[in-house]
Amino acid sequence: MDDSDFRILRCLKTDARMSYQKIGEQIGMSISSVGRRIRTMEERGVIEGYSVRINEEKIGFGFPVFVFVRLDKQLASNFSLFEAKLKTFPEVVECWLMTGMQDYLLKLSTKDVRAFERFLTEELTAIESVSSVDTSIPLRCVKQSEHRSKF
């Protein structure tokens, strides 16, 4: 990875649909060089994929909730069961295995408080190994960034 690769990544982070031509114009590189470098970064796993950021509120899911989950026993089988079950819930936007007092941090997106209550009482707490949950409702997002490094 050199400075040109990082400049290409900055362009793609700004707009993943940016054409090779536009990237080349912005960083002073030929279209073929840009394409070759992007393919190399994809093959090496530097670029893992491309995605779309969706405004959940505009499609009717404007009630975000953060939920800490603790399992009754920290056994591999409980983790596997819990994680497999979570993958079936469309309300779960993100799931993080955590250190500390809680086992998981979930980010949920639901239609409203009633939809969240239904999910909490009928789905999440119905999972066999869940021993406790602690929920927080965010008031507003202060910063949201896709940046994971200096570039």
CSV table of N, CA and C in Angstrom, one decimal:
chain,number,residue,atom,x,y,z
A,1,MET,N,0.8,-1.2,0.0
A,1,MET,CA,0.0,0.0,0.0
A,1,MET,C,0.9,1.2,0.0
A,2,ASP,N,0.6,2.1,-0.9
A,2,ASP,CA,1.3,3.4,-1.0
A,2,ASP,C,0.3,4.5,-0.9
A,3,ASP,N,0.9,5.7,-1.0
A,3,ASP,CA,0.0,6.9,-0.9
A,3,ASP,C,-1.1,6.9,-2.0
A,4,SER,N,-0.8,6.5,-3.2
A,4,SER,CA,-1.8,6.4,-4.3
A,4,SER,C,-2.9,5.5,-3.9
A,5,ASP,N,-2.6,4.3,-3.3
A,5,ASP,CA,-3.7,3.4,-2.9
A,5,ASP,C,-4.6,4.1,-1.8
A,6,PHE,N,-4.0,4.8,-0.9
A,6,PHE,CA,-4.8,5.4,0.1
A,6,PHE,C,-5.6,6.6,-0.5
A,7,ARG,N,-5.1,7.2,-1.5
A,7,ARG,CA,-5.9,8.3,-2.1
A,7,ARG,C,-7.1,7.7,-2.9
A,8,ILE,N,-6.9,6.5,-3.5
A,8,ILE,CA,-8.0,5.8,-4.2
A,8,ILE,C,-9.0,5.4,-3.1
A,9,LEU,N,-8.6,4.9,-2.0
A,9,LEU,CA,-9.5,4.4,-0.9
A,9,LEU,C,-10.3,5.6,-0.4
A,10,ARG,N,-9.7,6.8,-0.3
A,10,ARG,CA,-10.4,8.0,0.2
A,10,ARG,C,-11.5,8.3,-0.8
A,11,CYS,N,-11.2,8.2,-2.1
A,11,CYS,CA,-12.2,8.5,-3.2
A,11,CYS,C,-13.4,7.5,-3.0
A,12,LEU,N,-13.1,6.2,-2.9
A,12,LEU,CA,-14.1,5.2,-2.8
A,12,LEU,C,-14.9,5.4,-1.5
A,13,LYS,N,-14.3,5.8,-0.4
A,13,LYS,CA,-15.1,6.0,0.8
A,13,LYS,C,-16.0,7.2,0.7
A,14,THR,N,-15.7,8.2,-0.1
A,14,THR,CA,-16.5,9.3,-0.4
A,14,THR,C,-17.7,8.9,-1.3
A,15,ASP,N,-17.4,8.1,-2.3
A,15,ASP,CA,-18.4,7.6,-3.3
A,15,ASP,C,-18.0,6.3,-3.8
A,16,ALA,N,-18.5,5.2,-3.3
A,16,ALA,CA,-18.1,3.9,-3.8
A,16,ALA,C,-18.4,3.6,-5.3
A,17,ARG,N,-19.3,4.4,-5.8
A,17,ARG,CA,-19.7,4.3,-7.2
A,17,ARG,C,-18.9,5.2,-8.1
A,18,MET,N,-17.9,5.9,-7.6
A,18,MET,CA,-17.1,6.8,-8.4
A,18,MET,C,-16.4,6.0,-9.5
A,19,SER,N,-16.4,6.6,-10.7
A,19,SER,CA,-15.8,5.9,-11.9
A,19,SER,C,-14.3,5.9,-11.7
A,20,TYR,N,-13.6,5.0,-12.4
A,20,TYR,CA,-12.2,4.9,-12.5
A,20,TYR,C,-11.6,6.2,-13.1
A,21,GLN,N,-12.4,6.7,-14.1
A,21,GLN,CA,-12.0,8.0,-14.7
A,21,GLN,C,-12.0,9.1,-13.7
A,22,LYS,N,-13.0,9.3,-13.0
A,22,LYS,CA,-13.1,10.4,-12.0
A,22,LYS,C,-12.0,10.2,-10.9
A,23,ILE,N,-11.8,9.0,-10.4
A,23,ILE,CA,-10.8,8.8,-9.4
A,23,ILE,C,-9.4,9.2,-10.0
A,24,GLY,N,-9.2,8.8,-11.2
A,24,GLY,CA,-7.9,9.1,-11.9
A,24,GLY,C,-7.7,10.6,-12.0
A,25,GLU,N,-8.8,11.3,-12.4
A,25,GLU,CA,-8.7,12.8,-12.5
A,25,GLU,C,-8.4,13.4,-11.2
A,26,GLN,N,-9.0,12.9,-10.1
A,26,GLN,CA,-8.8,13.5,-8.8
A,26,GLN,C,-7.4,13.3,-8.2
A,27,ILE,N,-6.8,12.1,-8.5
A,27,ILE,CA,-5.5,11.8,-7.9
A,27,ILE,C,-4.4,11.9,-8.9
A,28,GLY,N,-4.7,12.2,-10.2
A,28,GLY,CA,-3.6,12.3,-11.2
A,28,GLY,C,-3.1,11.0,-11.6
A,29,MET,N,-3.9,10.0,-12.0
A,29,MET,CA,-3.5,8.7,-12.4
A,29,MET,C,-4.3,8.2,-13.6
A,30,SER,N,-3.8,7.4,-14.4
A,30,SER,CA,-4.5,6.8,-15.5
A,30,SER,C,-5.7,5.9,-15.1
A,31,ILE,N,-6.7,5.8,-15.9
A,31,ILE,CA,-7.8,4.9,-15.6
A,31,ILE,C,-7.3,3.5,-15.4
A,32,SER,N,-6.4,3.0,-16.3
A,32,SER,CA,-5.9,1.6,-16.2
A,32,SER,C,-5.2,1.4,-14.9
A,33,SER,N,-4.4,2.4,-14.4
A,33,SER,CA,-3.7,2.2,-13.2
A,33,SER,C,-4.6,2.2,-12.0
A,34,VAL,N,-5.6,3.0,-12.1
A,34,VAL,CA,-6.7,3.0,-11.0
A,34,VAL,C,-7.3,1.7,-10.9
A,35,GLY,N,-7.8,1.2,-12.1
A,35,GLY,CA,-8.5,-0.1,-12.1
A,35,GLY,C,-7.6,-1.3,-11.6
A,36,ARG,N,-6.3,-1.3,-12.0
A,36,ARG,CA,-5.4,-2.3,-11.6
A,36,ARG,C,-5.2,-2.3,-10.1
A,37,ARG,N,-5.0,-1.1,-9.5
A,37,ARG,CA,-4.8,-0.9,-8.1
A,37,ARG,C,-6.1,-1.4,-7.3
A,38,ILE,N,-7.2,-1.0,-7.8
A,38,ILE,CA,-8.5,-1.4,-7.1
A,38,ILE,C,-8.6,-2.9,-7.2
A,39,ARG,N,-8.4,-3.5,-8.3
A,39,ARG,CA,-8.5,-5.0,-8.4
A,39,ARG,C,-7.5,-5.7,-7.5
A,40,THR,N,-6.3,-5.1,-7.4
A,40,THR,CA,-5.3,-5.7,-6.5
A,40,THR,C,-5.8,-5.6,-5.0
A,41,MET,N,-6.3,-4.4,-4.6
A,41,MET,CA,-6.8,-4.2,-3.3
A,41,MET,C,-8.0,-5.2,-3.0
A,42,GLU,N,-8.8,-5.4,-4.0
A,42,GLU,CA,-9.9,-6.3,-3.8
A,42,GLU,C,-9.4,-7.8,-3.6
A,43,GLU,N,-8.5,-8.2,-4.4
A,43,GLU,CA,-7.9,-9.5,-4.3
A,43,GLU,C,-7.2,-9.8,-3.0
A,44,ARG,N,-6.5,-8.7,-2.5
A,44,ARG,CA,-5.8,-8.8,-1.2
A,44,ARG,C,-6.7,-8.7,0.0
A,45,GLY,N,-8.0,-8.4,-0.2
A,45,GLY,CA,-8.9,-8.2,0.9
A,45,GLY,C,-8.9,-6.9,1.5
A,46,VAL,N,-8.1,-5.9,1.0
A,46,VAL,CA,-8.1,-4.6,1.5
A,46,VAL,C,-9.5,-4.0,1.3
A,47,ILE,N,-10.1,-4.1,0.1
A,47,ILE,CA,-11.4,-3.8,-0.2
A,47,ILE,C,-12.3,-5.0,0.0
A,48,GLU,N,-13.1,-5.1,1.0
A,48,GLU,CA,-13.9,-6.3,1.2
A,48,GLU,C,-15.2,-6.3,0.5
A,49,GLY,N,-15.7,-5.2,0.0
A,49,GLY,CA,-16.9,-5.1,-0.7
A,49,GLY,C,-17.4,-3.7,-0.8
A,50,TYR,N,-18.6,-3.5,-1.3
A,50,TYR,CA,-19.2,-2.2,-1.5
A,50,TYR,C,-20.6,-2.2,-0.9
A,51,SER,N,-21.0,-1.2,-0.3
A,51,SER,CA,-22.3,-1.2,0.3
A,51,SER,C,-23.1,0.1,0.1
A,52,VAL,N,-24.3,0.1,0.5
A,52,VAL,CA,-25.1,1.3,0.5
A,52,VAL,C,-25.5,1.7,1.9
A,53,ARG,N,-25.5,2.9,2.2
A,53,ARG,CA,-25.9,3.4,3.5
A,53,ARG,C,-27.4,3.9,3.3
A,54,ILE,N,-28.3,3.3,4.1
A,54,ILE,CA,-29.7,3.5,4.0
A,54,ILE,C,-30.2,4.4,5.1
A,55,ASN,N,-31.0,5.4,4.8
A,55,ASN,CA,-31.6,6.3,5.8
A,55,ASN,C,-32.8,5.5,6.3
A,56,GLU,N,-32.6,4.8,7.5
A,56,GLU,CA,-33.7,4.0,8.0
A,56,GLU,C,-34.9,4.7,8.3
A,57,GLU,N,-34.8,6.0,8.8
A,57,GLU,CA,-36.0,6.8,9.1
A,57,GLU,C,-36.9,7.0,7.9
A,58,LYS,N,-36.3,7.2,6.7
A,58,LYS,CA,-37.0,7.5,5.5
A,58,LYS,C,-37.8,6.3,5.0
A,59,ILE,N,-37.4,5.1,5.4
A,59,ILE,CA,-38.1,3.9,5.0
A,59,ILE,C,-39.0,3.3,6.1
A,60,GLY,N,-39.2,4.1,7.1
A,60,GLY,CA,-40.2,3.7,8.2
A,60,GLY,C,-39.5,3.0,9.4
A,61,PHE,N,-38.2,3.0,9.5
A,61,PHE,CA,-37.6,2.4,10.7
A,61,PHE,C,-36.7,3.4,11.4
A,62,GLY,N,-37.4,4.5,11.9
A,62,GLY,CA,-36.7,5.6,12.5
A,62,GLY,C,-36.6,5.5,14.0
A,63,PHE,N,-36.7,4.3,14.6
A,63,PHE,CA,-36.6,4.2,16.0
A,63,PHE,C,-35.4,3.3,16.4
A,64,PRO,N,-34.2,3.9,16.5
A,64,PRO,CA,-33.1,3.1,16.8
A,64,PRO,C,-33.0,2.8,18.3
A,65,VAL,N,-32.4,1.7,18.7
A,65,VAL,CA,-32.2,1.3,20.1
A,65,VAL,C,-30.9,0.6,20.2
A,66,PHE,N,-30.2,0.8,21.3
A,66,PHE,CA,-29.0,0.1,21.6
A,66,PHE,C,-29.4,-0.8,22.8
A,67,VAL,N,-28.9,-2.1,22.7
A,67,VAL,CA,-29.3,-3.1,23.7
A,67,VAL,C,-28.0,-3.9,24.1
A,68,PHE,N,-27.7,-3.8,25.4
A,68,PHE,CA,-26.7,-4.7,25.9
A,68,PHE,C,-27.4,-6.0,26.3
A,69,VAL,N,-26.7,-7.1,26.0
A,69,VAL,CA,-27.3,-8.4,26.3
A,69,VAL,C,-26.2,-9.2,27.1
A,70,ARG,N,-26.7,-9.9,28.1
A,70,ARG,CA,-25.9,-10.8,28.9
A,70,ARG,C,-26.5,-12.2,28.8
A,71,LEU,N,-25.6,-13.1,28.6
A,71,LEU,CA,-26.0,-14.5,28.5
A,71,LEU,C,-25.9,-15.1,29.9
A,72,ASP,N,-26.7,-16.2,30.2
A,72,ASP,CA,-26.6,-16.8,31.5
A,72,ASP,C,-25.3,-17.5,31.8
A,73,LYS,N,-24.7,-18.1,30.7
A,73,LYS,CA,-23.3,-18.7,30.8
A,73,LYS,C,-22.5,-18.4,29.6
A,74,GLN,N,-21.3,-18.1,29.8
A,74,GLN,CA,-20.4,-17.7,28.7
A,74,GLN,C,-19.8,-19.0,28.1
A,75,LEU,N,-20.6,-19.8,27.4
A,75,LEU,CA,-20.2,-21.0,26.8
A,75,LEU,C,-20.2,-20.9,25.3
A,76,ALA,N,-19.3,-21.5,24.6
A,76,ALA,CA,-19.2,-21.4,23.2
A,76,ALA,C,-20.6,-21.8,22.5
A,77,SER,N,-21.2,-22.8,23.1
A,77,SER,CA,-22.5,-23.2,22.5
A,77,SER,C,-23.6,-22.1,22.7
A,78,ASN,N,-23.6,-21.4,23.8
A,78,ASN,CA,-24.5,-20.3,24.0
A,78,ASN,C,-24.2,-19.2,23.0
A,79,PHE,N,-23.0,-18.8,22.8
A,79,PHE,CA,-22.6,-17.8,21.9
A,79,PHE,C,-23.1,-18.2,20.5
A,80,SER,N,-22.8,-19.4,20.1
A,80,SER,CA,-23.2,-19.8,18.7
A,80,SER,C,-24.7,-19.8,18.6
A,81,LEU,N,-25.4,-20.3,19.5
A,81,LEU,CA,-26.9,-20.3,19.5
A,81,LEU,C,-27.4,-18.9,19.4
A,82,PHE,N,-26.9,-18.0,20.2
A,82,PHE,CA,-27.4,-16.6,20.3
A,82,PHE,C,-27.1,-15.9,18.9
A,83,GLU,N,-25.9,-16.1,18.4
A,83,GLU,CA,-25.5,-15.4,17.2
A,83,GLU,C,-26.3,-15.9,16.0
A,84,ALA,N,-26.5,-17.2,16.0
A,84,ALA,CA,-27.3,-17.8,14.9
A,84,ALA,C,-28.7,-17.2,14.9
A,85,LYS,N,-29.3,-17.1,16.1
A,85,LYS,CA,-30.7,-16.6,16.2
A,85,LYS,C,-30.8,-15.1,15.8
A,86,LEU,N,-29.8,-14.4,16.2
A,86,LEU,CA,-29.8,-12.9,15.9
A,86,LEU,C,-29.7,-12.7,14.4
A,87,LYS,N,-29.0,-13.5,13.7
A,87,LYS,CA,-28.9,-13.3,12.2
A,87,LYS,C,-30.2,-13.5,11.5
A,88,THR,N,-31.2,-14.0,12.2
A,88,THR,CA,-32.5,-14.2,11.5
A,88,THR,C,-33.4,-13.0,11.8
A,89,PHE,N,-33.0,-12.0,12.6
A,89,PHE,CA,-33.8,-10.9,13.0
A,89,PHE,C,-33.5,-9.7,12.1
A,90,PRO,N,-34.4,-9.2,11.3
A,90,PRO,CA,-34.1,-8.0,10.5
A,90,PRO,C,-33.9,-6.7,11.3
A,91,GLU,N,-34.5,-6.7,12.5
A,91,GLU,CA,-34.4,-5.5,13.4
A,91,GLU,C,-32.9,-5.3,13.8
A,92,VAL,N,-32.1,-6.3,13.9
A,92,VAL,CA,-30.7,-6.2,14.3
A,92,VAL,C,-29.9,-5.7,13.2
A,93,VAL,N,-29.4,-4.5,13.4
A,93,VAL,CA,-28.6,-3.8,12.3
A,93,VAL,C,-27.1,-4.2,12.6
A,94,GLU,N,-26.7,-4.2,13.8
A,94,GLU,CA,-25.3,-4.6,14.2
A,94,GLU,C,-25.3,-5.4,15.4
A,95,CYS,N,-24.4,-6.3,15.6
A,95,CYS,CA,-24.2,-7.1,16.8
A,95,CYS,C,-22.7,-7.2,17.0
A,96,TRP,N,-22.3,-6.8,18.2
A,96,TRP,CA,-20.9,-6.8,18.6
A,96,TRP,C,-20.7,-7.7,19.9
A,97,LEU,N,-19.8,-8.7,19.8
A,97,LEU,CA,-19.4,-9.4,21.0
A,97,LEU,C,-18.5,-8.5,21.8
A,98,MET,N,-18.7,-8.4,23.1
A,98,MET,CA,-18.0,-7.4,23.9
A,98,MET,C,-17.2,-8.0,25.0
A,99,THR,N,-16.3,-7.2,25.5
A,99,THR,CA,-15.6,-7.6,26.8
A,99,THR,C,-16.4,-6.8,27.9
A,100,GLY,N,-16.1,-7.2,29.1
A,100,GLY,CA,-16.7,-6.4,30.2
A,100,GLY,C,-17.9,-7.1,30.8
A,101,MET,N,-18.8,-6.3,31.4
A,101,MET,CA,-19.9,-6.9,32.1
A,101,MET,C,-21.0,-7.4,31.2
A,102,GLN,N,-21.1,-7.0,30.0
A,102,GLN,CA,-22.1,-7.4,29.0
A,102,GLN,C,-21.4,-8.3,27.9
A,103,ASP,N,-22.2,-9.2,27.4
A,103,ASP,CA,-21.7,-10.1,26.3
A,103,ASP,C,-21.8,-9.5,24.9
A,104,TYR,N,-22.9,-8.8,24.7
A,104,TYR,CA,-23.2,-8.3,23.3
A,104,TYR,C,-23.7,-6.9,23.4
A,105,LEU,N,-23.4,-6.1,22.4
A,105,LEU,CA,-24.1,-4.8,22.1
A,105,LEU,C,-24.8,-4.9,20.8
A,106,LEU,N,-26.1,-4.7,20.8
A,106,LEU,CA,-26.9,-4.7,19.6
A,106,LEU,C,-27.3,-3.3,19.2
A,107,LYS,N,-27.3,-3.0,17.9
A,107,LYS,CA,-28.0,-1.8,17.4
A,107,LYS,C,-29.2,-2.3,16.7
A,108,LEU,N,-30.4,-1.9,17.1
A,108,LEU,CA,-31.6,-2.3,16.5
A,108,LEU,C,-32.2,-1.1,15.7
A,109,SER,N,-33.0,-1.4,14.7
A,109,SER,CA,-33.8,-0.3,14.1
A,109,SER,C,-35.2,-0.9,13.9
A,110,THR,N,-36.2,-0.2,14.6
A,110,THR,CA,-37.5,-0.6,14.5
A,110,THR,C,-38.4,0.5,14.1
A,111,LYS,N,-39.7,0.2,13.8
A,111,LYS,CA,-40.6,1.2,13.3
A,111,LYS,C,-40.9,2.3,14.4
A,112,ASP,N,-41.2,1.8,15.6
A,112,ASP,CA,-41.6,2.6,16.7
A,112,ASP,C,-41.4,1.9,18.0
A,113,VAL,N,-41.8,2.5,19.1
A,113,VAL,CA,-41.6,1.9,20.4
A,113,VAL,C,-42.4,0.6,20.6
A,114,ARG,N,-43.6,0.6,20.0
A,114,ARG,CA,-44.4,-0.7,20.1
A,114,ARG,C,-43.7,-1.8,19.3
A,115,ALA,N,-43.1,-1.6,18.2
A,115,ALA,CA,-42.4,-2.6,17.5
A,115,ALA,C,-41.1,-3.0,18.3
A,116,PHE,N,-40.5,-2.1,18.9
A,116,PHE,CA,-39.4,-2.5,19.8
A,116,PHE,C,-39.8,-3.3,20.9
A,117,GLU,N,-40.9,-2.9,21.6
A,117,GLU,CA,-41.4,-3.7,22.7
A,117,GLU,C,-41.7,-5.2,22.3
A,118,ARG,N,-42.4,-5.3,21.1
A,118,ARG,CA,-42.7,-6.6,20.6
A,118,ARG,C,-41.4,-7.4,20.4
A,119,PHE,N,-40.4,-6.8,19.7
A,119,PHE,CA,-39.2,-7.5,19.5
A,119,PHE,C,-38.5,-7.9,20.8
A,120,LEU,N,-38.5,-7.0,21.7
A,120,LEU,CA,-37.8,-7.3,23.0
A,120,LEU,C,-38.5,-8.4,23.7
A,121,THR,N,-39.8,-8.4,23.9
A,121,THR,CA,-40.5,-9.3,24.7
A,121,THR,C,-40.8,-10.7,24.0
A,122,GLU,N,-41.0,-10.6,22.7
A,122,GLU,CA,-41.3,-11.9,22.0
A,122,GLU,C,-40.2,-12.5,21.3
A,123,GLU,N,-39.1,-11.8,21.0
A,123,GLU,CA,-38.0,-12.4,20.2
A,123,GLU,C,-36.7,-12.5,21.1
A,124,LEU,N,-36.2,-11.3,21.4
A,124,LEU,CA,-34.9,-11.2,22.1
A,124,LEU,C,-34.8,-12.0,23.4
A,125,THR,N,-35.7,-11.6,24.3
A,125,THR,CA,-35.7,-12.2,25.6
A,125,THR,C,-36.2,-13.7,25.6
A,126,ALA,N,-36.8,-14.1,24.5
A,126,ALA,CA,-37.2,-15.5,24.4
A,126,ALA,C,-36.1,-16.4,24.0
A,127,ILE,N,-34.9,-15.9,23.6
A,127,ILE,CA,-33.8,-16.7,23.3
A,127,ILE,C,-33.3,-17.4,24.6
A,128,GLU,N,-33.2,-18.7,24.6
A,128,GLU,CA,-32.9,-19.5,25.8
A,128,GLU,C,-31.8,-19.0,26.7
A,129,SER,N,-30.7,-18.6,26.1
A,129,SER,CA,-29.5,-18.3,27.0
A,129,SER,C,-29.5,-16.8,27.4
A,130,VAL,N,-30.4,-16.0,27.0
A,130,VAL,CA,-30.4,-14.6,27.4
A,130,VAL,C,-30.8,-14.4,28.9
A,131,SER,N,-29.9,-13.8,29.7
A,131,SER,CA,-30.3,-13.7,31.1
A,131,SER,C,-30.7,-12.3,31.5
A,132,SER,N,-30.2,-11.3,30.7
A,132,SER,CA,-30.6,-9.9,31.0
A,132,SER,C,-30.3,-9.0,29.8
A,133,VAL,N,-31.1,-7.9,29.7
A,133,VAL,CA,-30.9,-6.9,28.7
A,133,VAL,C,-30.9,-5.5,29.3
A,134,ASP,N,-30.2,-4.6,28.7
A,134,ASP,CA,-30.2,-3.2,29.2
A,134,ASP,C,-30.3,-2.4,27.9
A,135,THR,N,-31.4,-1.6,27.8
A,135,THR,CA,-31.6,-0.9,26.6
A,135,THR,C,-31.4,0.6,26.8
A,136,SER,N,-31.0,1.3,25.7
A,136,SER,CA,-30.8,2.7,25.7
A,136,SER,C,-31.3,3.2,24.3
A,137,ILE,N,-32.1,4.3,24.4
A,137,ILE,CA,-32.7,4.9,23.2
A,137,ILE,C,-31.9,6.2,22.9
A,138,PRO,N,-31.2,6.2,21.8
A,138,PRO,CA,-30.4,7.4,21.5
A,138,PRO,C,-31.3,8.6,21.1
A,139,LEU,N,-30.9,9.8,21.5
A,139,LEU,CA,-31.7,11.0,21.2
A,139,LEU,C,-31.3,11.5,19.8
A,140,ARG,N,-30.0,11.5,19.5
A,140,ARG,CA,-29.6,11.9,18.1
A,140,ARG,C,-28.2,11.5,17.9
A,141,CYS,N,-27.8,11.3,16.6
A,141,CYS,CA,-26.5,10.9,16.3
A,141,CYS,C,-25.6,12.1,16.1
A,142,VAL,N,-24.5,12.2,16.9
A,142,VAL,CA,-23.6,13.3,16.9
A,142,VAL,C,-22.6,13.2,15.8
A,143,LYS,N,-22.1,12.0,15.6
A,143,LYS,CA,-21.1,11.7,14.6
A,143,LYS,C,-21.3,10.3,14.1
A,144,GLN,N,-21.2,10.2,12.7
A,144,GLN,CA,-21.3,8.8,12.1
A,144,GLN,C,-20.3,8.8,11.0
A,145,SER,N,-19.4,7.9,11.0
A,145,SER,CA,-18.3,7.9,10.1
A,145,SER,C,-18.0,6.4,9.7
A,146,GLU,N,-17.6,6.3,8.4
A,146,GLU,CA,-17.1,5.0,7.9
A,146,GLU,C,-15.6,4.9,8.1
A,147,HIS,N,-14.9,5.9,8.5
A,147,HIS,CA,-13.5,5.9,8.6
A,147,HIS,C,-13.0,5.1,9.7
A,148,ARG,N,-12.0,4.2,9.4
A,148,ARG,CA,-11.5,3.3,10.4
A,148,ARG,C,-10.0,3.5,10.6
A,149,SER,N,-9.4,4.4,9.8
A,149,SER,CA,-8.0,4.7,9.9
A,149,SER,C,-7.7,6.1,9.5
A,150,LYS,N,-6.4,6.4,9.4
A,150,LYS,CA,-6.0,7.8,9.2
A,150,LYS,C,-6.4,8.4,7.8
A,151,PHE,N,-6.8,7.5,6.9
A,151,PHE,CA,-7.1,8.0,5.6
A,151,PHE,C,-8.6,8.4,5.6
